[in-house]
PDB file of C-alpha atoms in Angstrom:
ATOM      1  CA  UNK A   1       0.000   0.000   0.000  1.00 87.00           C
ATOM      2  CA  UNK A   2       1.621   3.546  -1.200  1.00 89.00           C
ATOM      3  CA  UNK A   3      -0.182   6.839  -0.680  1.00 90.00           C
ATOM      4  CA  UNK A   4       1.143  10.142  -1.665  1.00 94.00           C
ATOM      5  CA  UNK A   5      -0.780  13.161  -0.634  1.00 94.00           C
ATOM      6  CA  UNK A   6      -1.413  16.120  -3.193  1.00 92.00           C
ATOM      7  CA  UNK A   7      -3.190  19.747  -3.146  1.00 91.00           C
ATOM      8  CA  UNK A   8      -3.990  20.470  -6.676  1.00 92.00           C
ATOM      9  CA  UNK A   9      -7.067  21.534  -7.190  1.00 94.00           C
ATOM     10  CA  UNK A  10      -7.706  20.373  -3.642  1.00 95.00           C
ATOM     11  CA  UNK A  11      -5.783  18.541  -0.633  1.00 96.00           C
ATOM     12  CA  UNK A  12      -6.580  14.548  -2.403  1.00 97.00           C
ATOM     13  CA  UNK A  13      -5.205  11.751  -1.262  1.00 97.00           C
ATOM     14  CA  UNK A  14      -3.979   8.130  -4.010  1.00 98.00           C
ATOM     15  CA  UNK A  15      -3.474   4.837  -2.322  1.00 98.00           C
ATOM     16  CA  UNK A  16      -1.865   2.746  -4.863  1.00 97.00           C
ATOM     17  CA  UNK A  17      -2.599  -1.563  -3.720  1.00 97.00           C
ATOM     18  CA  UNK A  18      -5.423  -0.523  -1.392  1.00 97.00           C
ATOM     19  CA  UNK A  19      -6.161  -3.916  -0.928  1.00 97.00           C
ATOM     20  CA  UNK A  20      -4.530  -6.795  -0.257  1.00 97.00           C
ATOM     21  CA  UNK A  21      -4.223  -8.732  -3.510  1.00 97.00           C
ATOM     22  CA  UNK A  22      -6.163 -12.044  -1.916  1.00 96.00           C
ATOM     23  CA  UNK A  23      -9.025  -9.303  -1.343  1.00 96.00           C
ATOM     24  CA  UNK A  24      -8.970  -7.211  -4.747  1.00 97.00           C
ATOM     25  CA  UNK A  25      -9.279 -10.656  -5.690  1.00 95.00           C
ATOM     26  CA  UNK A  26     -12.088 -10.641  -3.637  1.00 91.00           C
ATOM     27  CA  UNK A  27     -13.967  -7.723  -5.216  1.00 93.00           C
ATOM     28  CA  UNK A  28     -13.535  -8.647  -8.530  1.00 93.00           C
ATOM     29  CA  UNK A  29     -15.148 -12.074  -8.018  1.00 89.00           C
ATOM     30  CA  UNK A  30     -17.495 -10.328  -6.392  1.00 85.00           C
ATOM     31  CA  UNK A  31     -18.088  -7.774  -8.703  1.00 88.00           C
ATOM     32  CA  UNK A  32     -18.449  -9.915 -11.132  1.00 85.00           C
ATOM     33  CA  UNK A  33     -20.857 -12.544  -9.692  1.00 79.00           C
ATOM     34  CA  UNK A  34     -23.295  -9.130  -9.602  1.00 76.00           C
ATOM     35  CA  UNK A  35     -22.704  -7.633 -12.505  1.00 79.00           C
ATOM     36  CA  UNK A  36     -24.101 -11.285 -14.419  1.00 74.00           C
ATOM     37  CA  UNK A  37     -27.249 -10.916 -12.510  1.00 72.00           C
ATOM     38  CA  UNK A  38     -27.943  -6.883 -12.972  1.00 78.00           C
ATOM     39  CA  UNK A  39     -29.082  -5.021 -16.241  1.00 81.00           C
ATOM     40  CA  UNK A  40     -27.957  -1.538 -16.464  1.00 86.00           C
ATOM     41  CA  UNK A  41     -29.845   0.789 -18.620  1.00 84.00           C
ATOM     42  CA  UNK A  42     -27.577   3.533 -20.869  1.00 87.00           C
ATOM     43  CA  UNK A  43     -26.408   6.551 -19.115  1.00 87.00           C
ATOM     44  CA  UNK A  44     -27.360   5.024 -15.748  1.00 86.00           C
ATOM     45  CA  UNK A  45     -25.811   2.963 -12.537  1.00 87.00           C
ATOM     46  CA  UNK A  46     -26.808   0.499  -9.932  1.00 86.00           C
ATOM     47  CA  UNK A  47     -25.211   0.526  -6.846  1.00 87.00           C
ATOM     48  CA  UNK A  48     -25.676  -1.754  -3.696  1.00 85.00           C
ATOM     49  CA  UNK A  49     -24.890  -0.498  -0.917  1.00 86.00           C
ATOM     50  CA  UNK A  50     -23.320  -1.665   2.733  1.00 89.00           C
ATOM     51  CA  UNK A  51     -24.028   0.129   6.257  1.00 87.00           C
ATOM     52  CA  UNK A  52     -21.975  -0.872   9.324  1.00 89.00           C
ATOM     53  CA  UNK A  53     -21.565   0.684  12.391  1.00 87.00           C
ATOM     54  CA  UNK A  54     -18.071   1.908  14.202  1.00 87.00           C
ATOM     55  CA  UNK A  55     -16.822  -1.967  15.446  1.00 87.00           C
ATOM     56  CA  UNK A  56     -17.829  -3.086  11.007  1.00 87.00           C
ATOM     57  CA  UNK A  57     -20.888  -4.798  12.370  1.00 86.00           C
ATOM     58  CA  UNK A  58     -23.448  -5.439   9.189  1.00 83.00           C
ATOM     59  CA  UNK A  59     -26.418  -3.217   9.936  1.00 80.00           C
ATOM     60  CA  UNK A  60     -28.028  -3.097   6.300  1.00 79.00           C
ATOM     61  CA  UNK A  61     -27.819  -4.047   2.402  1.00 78.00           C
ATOM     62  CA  UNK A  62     -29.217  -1.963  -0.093  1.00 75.00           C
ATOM     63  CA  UNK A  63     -29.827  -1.865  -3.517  1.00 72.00           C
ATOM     64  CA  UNK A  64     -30.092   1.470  -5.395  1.00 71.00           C
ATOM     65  CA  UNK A  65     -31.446   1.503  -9.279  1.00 65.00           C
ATOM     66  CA  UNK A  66     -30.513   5.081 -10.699  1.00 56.00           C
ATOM     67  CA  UNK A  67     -33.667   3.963 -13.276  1.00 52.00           C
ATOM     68  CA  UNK A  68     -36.175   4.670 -10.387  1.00 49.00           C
ATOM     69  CA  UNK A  69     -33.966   6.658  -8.112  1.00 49.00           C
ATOM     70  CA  UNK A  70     -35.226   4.668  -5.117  1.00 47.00           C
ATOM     71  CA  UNK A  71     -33.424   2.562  -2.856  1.00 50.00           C
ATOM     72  CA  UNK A  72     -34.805  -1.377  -2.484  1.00 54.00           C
ATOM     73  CA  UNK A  73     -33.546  -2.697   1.119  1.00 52.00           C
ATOM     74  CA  UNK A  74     -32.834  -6.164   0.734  1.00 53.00           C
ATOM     75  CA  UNK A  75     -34.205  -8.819   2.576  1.00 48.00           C
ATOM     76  CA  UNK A  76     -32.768  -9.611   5.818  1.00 49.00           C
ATOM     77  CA  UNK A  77     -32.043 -12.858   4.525  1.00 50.00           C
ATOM     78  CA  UNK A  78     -29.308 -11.646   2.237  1.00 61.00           C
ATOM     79  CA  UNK A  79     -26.865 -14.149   1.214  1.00 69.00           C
ATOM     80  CA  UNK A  80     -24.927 -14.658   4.094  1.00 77.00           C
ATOM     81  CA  UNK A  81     -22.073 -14.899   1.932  1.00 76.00           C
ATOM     82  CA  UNK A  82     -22.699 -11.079   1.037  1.00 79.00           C
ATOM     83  CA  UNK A  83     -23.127  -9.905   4.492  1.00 84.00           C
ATOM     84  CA  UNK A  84     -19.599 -11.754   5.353  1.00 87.00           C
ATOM     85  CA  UNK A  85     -17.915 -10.106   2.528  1.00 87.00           C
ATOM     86  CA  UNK A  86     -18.728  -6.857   3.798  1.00 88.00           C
ATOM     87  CA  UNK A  87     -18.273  -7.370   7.145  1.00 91.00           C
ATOM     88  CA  UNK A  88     -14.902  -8.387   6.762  1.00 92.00           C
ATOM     89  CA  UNK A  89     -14.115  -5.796   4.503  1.00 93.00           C
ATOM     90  CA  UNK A  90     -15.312  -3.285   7.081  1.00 93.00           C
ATOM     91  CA  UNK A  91     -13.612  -4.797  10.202  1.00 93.00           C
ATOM     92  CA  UNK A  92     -10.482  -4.935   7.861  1.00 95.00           C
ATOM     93  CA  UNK A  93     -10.141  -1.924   6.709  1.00 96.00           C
ATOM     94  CA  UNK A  94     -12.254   0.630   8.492  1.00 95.00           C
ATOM     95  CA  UNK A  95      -8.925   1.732  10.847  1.00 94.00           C
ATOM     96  CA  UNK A  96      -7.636   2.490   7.228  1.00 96.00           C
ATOM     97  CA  UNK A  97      -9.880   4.467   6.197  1.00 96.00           C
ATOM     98  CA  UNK A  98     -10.071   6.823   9.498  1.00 95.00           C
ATOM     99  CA  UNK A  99      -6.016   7.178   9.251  1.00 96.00           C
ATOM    100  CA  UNK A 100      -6.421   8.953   5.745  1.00 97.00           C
ATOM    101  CA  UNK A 101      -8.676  11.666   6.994  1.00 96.00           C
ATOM    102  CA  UNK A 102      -5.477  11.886   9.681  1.00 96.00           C
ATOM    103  CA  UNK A 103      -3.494  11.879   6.649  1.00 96.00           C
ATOM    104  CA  UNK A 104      -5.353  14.923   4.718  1.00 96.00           C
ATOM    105  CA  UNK A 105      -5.107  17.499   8.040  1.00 95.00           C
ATOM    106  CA  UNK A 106      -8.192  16.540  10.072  1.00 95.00           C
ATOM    107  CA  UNK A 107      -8.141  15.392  13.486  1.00 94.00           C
ATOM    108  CA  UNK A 108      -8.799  11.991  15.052  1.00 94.00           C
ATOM    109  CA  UNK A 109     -12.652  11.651  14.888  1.00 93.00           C
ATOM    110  CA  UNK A 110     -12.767   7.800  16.490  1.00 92.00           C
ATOM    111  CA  UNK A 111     -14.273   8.797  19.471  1.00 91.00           C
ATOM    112  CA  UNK A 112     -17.339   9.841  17.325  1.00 91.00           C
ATOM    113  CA  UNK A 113     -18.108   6.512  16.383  1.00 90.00           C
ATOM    114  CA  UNK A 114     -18.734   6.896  12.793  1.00 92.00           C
ATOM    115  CA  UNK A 115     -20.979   4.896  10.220  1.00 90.00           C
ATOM    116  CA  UNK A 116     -18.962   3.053   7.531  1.00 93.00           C
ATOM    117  CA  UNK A 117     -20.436   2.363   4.598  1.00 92.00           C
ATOM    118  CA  UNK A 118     -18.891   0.473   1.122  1.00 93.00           C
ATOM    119  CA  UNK A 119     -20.709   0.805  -2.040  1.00 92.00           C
ATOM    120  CA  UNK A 120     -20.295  -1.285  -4.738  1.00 92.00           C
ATOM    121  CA  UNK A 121     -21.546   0.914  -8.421  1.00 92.00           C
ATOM    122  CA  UNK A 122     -21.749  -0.171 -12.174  1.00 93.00           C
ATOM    123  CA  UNK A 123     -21.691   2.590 -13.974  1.00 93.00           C
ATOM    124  CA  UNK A 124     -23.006   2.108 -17.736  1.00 93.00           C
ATOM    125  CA  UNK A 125     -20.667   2.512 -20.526  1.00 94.00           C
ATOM    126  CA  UNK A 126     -21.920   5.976 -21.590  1.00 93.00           C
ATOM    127  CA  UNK A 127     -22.064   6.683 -18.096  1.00 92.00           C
ATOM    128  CA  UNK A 128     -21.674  10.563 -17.979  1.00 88.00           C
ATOM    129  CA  UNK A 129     -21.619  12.739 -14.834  1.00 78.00           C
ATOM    130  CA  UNK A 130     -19.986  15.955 -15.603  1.00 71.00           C
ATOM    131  CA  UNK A 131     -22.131  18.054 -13.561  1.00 78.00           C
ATOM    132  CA  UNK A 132     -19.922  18.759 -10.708  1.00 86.00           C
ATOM    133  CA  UNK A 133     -20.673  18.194  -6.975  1.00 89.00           C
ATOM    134  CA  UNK A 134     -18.711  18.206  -3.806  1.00 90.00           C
ATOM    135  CA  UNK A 135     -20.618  15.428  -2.186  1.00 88.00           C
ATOM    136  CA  UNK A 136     -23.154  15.869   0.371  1.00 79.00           C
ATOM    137  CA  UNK A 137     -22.997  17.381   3.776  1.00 76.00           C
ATOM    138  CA  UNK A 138     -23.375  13.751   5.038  1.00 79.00           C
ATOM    139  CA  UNK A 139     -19.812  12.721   4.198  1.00 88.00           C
ATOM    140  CA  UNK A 140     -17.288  13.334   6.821  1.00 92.00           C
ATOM    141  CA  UNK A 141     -14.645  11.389   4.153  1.00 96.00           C
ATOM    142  CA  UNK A 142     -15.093  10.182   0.698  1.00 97.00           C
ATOM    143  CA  UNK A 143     -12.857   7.769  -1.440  1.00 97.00           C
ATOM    144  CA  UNK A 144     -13.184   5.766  -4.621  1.00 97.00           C
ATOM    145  CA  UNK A 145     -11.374   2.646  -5.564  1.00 98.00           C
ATOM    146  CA  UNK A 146     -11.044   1.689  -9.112  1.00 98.00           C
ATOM    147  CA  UNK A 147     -12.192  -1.976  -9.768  1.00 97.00           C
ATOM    148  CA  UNK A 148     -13.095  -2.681 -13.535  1.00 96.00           C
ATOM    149  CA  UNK A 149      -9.267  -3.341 -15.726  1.00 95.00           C
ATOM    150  CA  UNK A 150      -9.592  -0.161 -17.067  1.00 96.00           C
ATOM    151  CA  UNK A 151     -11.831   3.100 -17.644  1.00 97.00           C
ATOM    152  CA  UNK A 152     -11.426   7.185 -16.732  1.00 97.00           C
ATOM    153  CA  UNK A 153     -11.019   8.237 -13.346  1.00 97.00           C
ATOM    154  CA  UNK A 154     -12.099  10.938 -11.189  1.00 96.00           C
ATOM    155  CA  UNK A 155     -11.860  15.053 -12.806  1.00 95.00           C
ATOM    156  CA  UNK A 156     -11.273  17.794  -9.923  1.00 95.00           C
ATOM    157  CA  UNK A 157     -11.697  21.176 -10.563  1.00 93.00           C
ATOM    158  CA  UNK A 158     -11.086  23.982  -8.549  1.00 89.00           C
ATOM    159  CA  UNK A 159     -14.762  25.469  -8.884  1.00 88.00           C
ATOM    160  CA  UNK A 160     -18.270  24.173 -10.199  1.00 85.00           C
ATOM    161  CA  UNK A 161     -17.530  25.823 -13.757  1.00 83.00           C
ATOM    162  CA  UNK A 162     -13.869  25.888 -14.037  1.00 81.00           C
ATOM    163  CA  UNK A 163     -12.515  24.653 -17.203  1.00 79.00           C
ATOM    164  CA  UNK A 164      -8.958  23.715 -15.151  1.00 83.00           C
ATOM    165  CA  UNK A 165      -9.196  20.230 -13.840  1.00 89.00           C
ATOM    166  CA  UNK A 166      -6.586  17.338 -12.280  1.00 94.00           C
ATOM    167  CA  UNK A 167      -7.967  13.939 -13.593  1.00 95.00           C
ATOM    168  CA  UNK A 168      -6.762  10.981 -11.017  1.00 97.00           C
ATOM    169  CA  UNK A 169      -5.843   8.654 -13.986  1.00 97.00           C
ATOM    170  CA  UNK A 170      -7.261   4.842 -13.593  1.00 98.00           C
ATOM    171  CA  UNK A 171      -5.029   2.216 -12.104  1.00 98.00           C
ATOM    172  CA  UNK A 172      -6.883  -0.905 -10.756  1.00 98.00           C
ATOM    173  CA  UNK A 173      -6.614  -1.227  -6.800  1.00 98.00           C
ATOM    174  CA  UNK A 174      -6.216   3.069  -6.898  1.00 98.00           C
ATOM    175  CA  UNK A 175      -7.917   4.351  -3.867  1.00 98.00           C
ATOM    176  CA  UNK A 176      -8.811   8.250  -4.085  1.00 98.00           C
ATOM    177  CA  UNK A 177      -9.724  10.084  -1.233  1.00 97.00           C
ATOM    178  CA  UNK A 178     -10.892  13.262   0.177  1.00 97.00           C
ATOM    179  CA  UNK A 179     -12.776  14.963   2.874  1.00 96.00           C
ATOM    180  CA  UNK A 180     -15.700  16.652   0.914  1.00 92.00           C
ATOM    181  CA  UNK A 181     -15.599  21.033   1.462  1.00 92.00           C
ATOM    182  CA  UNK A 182     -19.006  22.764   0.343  1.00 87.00           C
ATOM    183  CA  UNK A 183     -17.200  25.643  -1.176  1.00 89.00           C
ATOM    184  CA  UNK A 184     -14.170  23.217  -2.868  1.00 92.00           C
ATOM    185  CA  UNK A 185     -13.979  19.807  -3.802  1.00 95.00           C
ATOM    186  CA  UNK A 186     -15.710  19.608  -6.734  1.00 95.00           C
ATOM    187  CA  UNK A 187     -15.001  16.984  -8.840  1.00 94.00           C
ATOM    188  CA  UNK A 188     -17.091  14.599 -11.504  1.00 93.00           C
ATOM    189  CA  UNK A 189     -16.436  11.347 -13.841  1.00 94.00           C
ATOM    190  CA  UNK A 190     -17.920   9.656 -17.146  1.00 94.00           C
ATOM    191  CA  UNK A 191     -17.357   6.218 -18.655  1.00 96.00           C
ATOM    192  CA  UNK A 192     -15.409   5.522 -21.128  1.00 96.00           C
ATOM    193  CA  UNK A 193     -17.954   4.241 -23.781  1.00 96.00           C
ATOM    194  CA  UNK A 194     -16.135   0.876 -24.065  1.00 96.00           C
ATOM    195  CA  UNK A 195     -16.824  -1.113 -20.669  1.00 94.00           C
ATOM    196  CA  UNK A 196     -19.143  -0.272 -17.520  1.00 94.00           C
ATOM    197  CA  UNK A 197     -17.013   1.743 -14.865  1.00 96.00           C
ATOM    198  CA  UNK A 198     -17.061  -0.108 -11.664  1.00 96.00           C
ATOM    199  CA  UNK A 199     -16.107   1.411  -8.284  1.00 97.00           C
ATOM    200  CA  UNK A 200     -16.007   0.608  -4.576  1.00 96.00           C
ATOM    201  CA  UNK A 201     -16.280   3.709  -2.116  1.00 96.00           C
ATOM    202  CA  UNK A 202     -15.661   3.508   1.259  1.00 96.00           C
ATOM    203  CA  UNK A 203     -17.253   6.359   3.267  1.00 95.00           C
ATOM    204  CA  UNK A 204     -17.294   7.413   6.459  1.00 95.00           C
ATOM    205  CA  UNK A 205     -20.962   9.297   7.846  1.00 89.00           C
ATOM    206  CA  UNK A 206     -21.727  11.109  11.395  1.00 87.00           C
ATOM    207  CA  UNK A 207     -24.150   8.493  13.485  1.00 81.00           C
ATOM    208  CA  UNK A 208     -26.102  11.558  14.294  1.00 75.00           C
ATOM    209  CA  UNK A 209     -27.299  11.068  10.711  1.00 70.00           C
ATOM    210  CA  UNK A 210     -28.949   7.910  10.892  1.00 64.00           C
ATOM    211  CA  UNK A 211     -31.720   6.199  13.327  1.00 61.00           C
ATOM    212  CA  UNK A 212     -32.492   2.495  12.432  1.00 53.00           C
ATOM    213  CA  UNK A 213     -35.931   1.168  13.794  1.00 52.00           C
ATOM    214  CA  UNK A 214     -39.243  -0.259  12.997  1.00 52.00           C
ATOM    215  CA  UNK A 215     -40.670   3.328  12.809  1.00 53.00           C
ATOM    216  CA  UNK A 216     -37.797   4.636  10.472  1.00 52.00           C
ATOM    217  CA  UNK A 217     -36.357   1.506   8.434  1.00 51.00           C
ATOM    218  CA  UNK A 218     -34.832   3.740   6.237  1.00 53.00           C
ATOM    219  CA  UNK A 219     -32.335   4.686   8.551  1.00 57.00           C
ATOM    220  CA  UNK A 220     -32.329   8.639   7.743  1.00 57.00           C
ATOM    221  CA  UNK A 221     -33.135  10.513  10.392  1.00 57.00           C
ATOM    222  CA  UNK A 222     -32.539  14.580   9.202  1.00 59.00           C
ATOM    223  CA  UNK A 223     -29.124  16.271   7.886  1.00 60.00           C
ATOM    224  CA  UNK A 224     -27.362  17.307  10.971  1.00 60.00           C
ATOM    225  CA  UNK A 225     -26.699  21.041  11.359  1.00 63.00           C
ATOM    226  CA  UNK A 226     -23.548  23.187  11.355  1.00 64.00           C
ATOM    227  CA  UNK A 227     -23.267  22.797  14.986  1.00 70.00           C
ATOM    228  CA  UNK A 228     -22.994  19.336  15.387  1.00 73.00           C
ATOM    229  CA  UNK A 229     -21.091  18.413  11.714  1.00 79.00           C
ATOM    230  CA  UNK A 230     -18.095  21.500  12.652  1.00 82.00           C
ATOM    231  CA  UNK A 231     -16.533  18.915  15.109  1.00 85.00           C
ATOM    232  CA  UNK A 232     -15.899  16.454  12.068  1.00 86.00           C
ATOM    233  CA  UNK A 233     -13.781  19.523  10.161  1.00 87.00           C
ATOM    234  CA  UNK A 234     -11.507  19.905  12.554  1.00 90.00           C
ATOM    235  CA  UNK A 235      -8.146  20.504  11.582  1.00 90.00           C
ATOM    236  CA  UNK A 236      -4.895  19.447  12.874  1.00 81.00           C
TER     237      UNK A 236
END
């Protein structure tokens, strides 16, 4: 595992061999055991996603269709196989994850417990995303790894419009990371019209975000103000 911090547009951070190769090895199977089973309408993704909490305990297994925008909670009887993958992913590499935000300037945020999630996406061929975004206030770290043999990675640019942009190029196993700003890190991504762009991100998300329960088994609960989400930005 090599990383190599940069600040152009924006502080960024590449891990080169993320994984482990017995667990790239992993994904890929994993991947591709999915992607046999899923049809993915042009210009459009599907993404399945995993929720943990702060010890990588499974809490939930999603299954988002970009075709009807809503998210499909799958049955608690997931394949246990699935819910094993994830779990060990999470218990794995979740200590990772929270030393990278250390690595881009912020302070140690353990002691808030946060969510992890991992979220496996297919991106269509003609997948095209160039409207630019930051990511949502929900984020408290972002990061992308690069799964598919080959396709176009991540652009940056400096503002929403700017026409200057830092393109992380694609490199299977390439983890890129970040800690999402409002007012900076924008950034976007296509396809590359010849194979479906697959990714894995591992996020981290403030529990004060999410409520799990008969009564709310969606597991949003409301966008947490400025108040409480501050003590995630805190640098060094």
């Amino acid at each position: 595992m090599i990383n190599k911090k940069y600040i152009k547009p924006w502080d960024h951070l590449i891990v080169d061999d993320f994984l482990e190769d017995q667990d790239f090895k992993k994904v890929l199977w994993y991947a591709k055991e999915h992607q046999s089973k899923i049809e993915i309408a042009p210009n459009t993704c599907v993404k399945y996603n995993w929720f943990f909490d702060h010890e990588g305990t499974f809490i939930k297994l999603r299954i988002v269709d970009e075709m009807s925008r809503w998210p499909d909670w799958l049955p608690k009887d997931s394949p246990k196989w699935a819910i094993d993958f994830g779990e060990y992913m999470a218990k794995k590499y979740y200590k990772n994850i929270l030393q990278f935000r250390q690595d881009l300037g912020y302070k140690d945020i353990s002691k808030y417990n946060p969510m992890f999630t991992m979220t496996l996406s297919y991106f269509h061929k003609n997948f095209d995303y160039r409207r630019s975004h930051t990511d949502g206030a929900w984020k408290i770290f972002s990061s992308s790894l690069y799964v598919s043999e080959k396709n176009l990675g991540t652009t940056m640019t400096s503002d929403r419009y700017s026409e200057d942009y830092v393109t992380v190029p694609w490199k299977q196993n390439r983890l890129h990371c970040f800690v999402r700003d409002l007012e900076k890190t924008w950034h976007n991504f296509k396809a590359d019209n010849e194979s479906d762009r697959v990714t894995i991100n591992f996020c981290l998300r403030p529990t004060e975000f999410w409520e799990w329960g008969e009564s709310n088994p969606g597991g949003i609960k409301s966008v947490p103000g400025d108040n409480t989400l501050n003590k995630y930005f805190k640098r060094v």
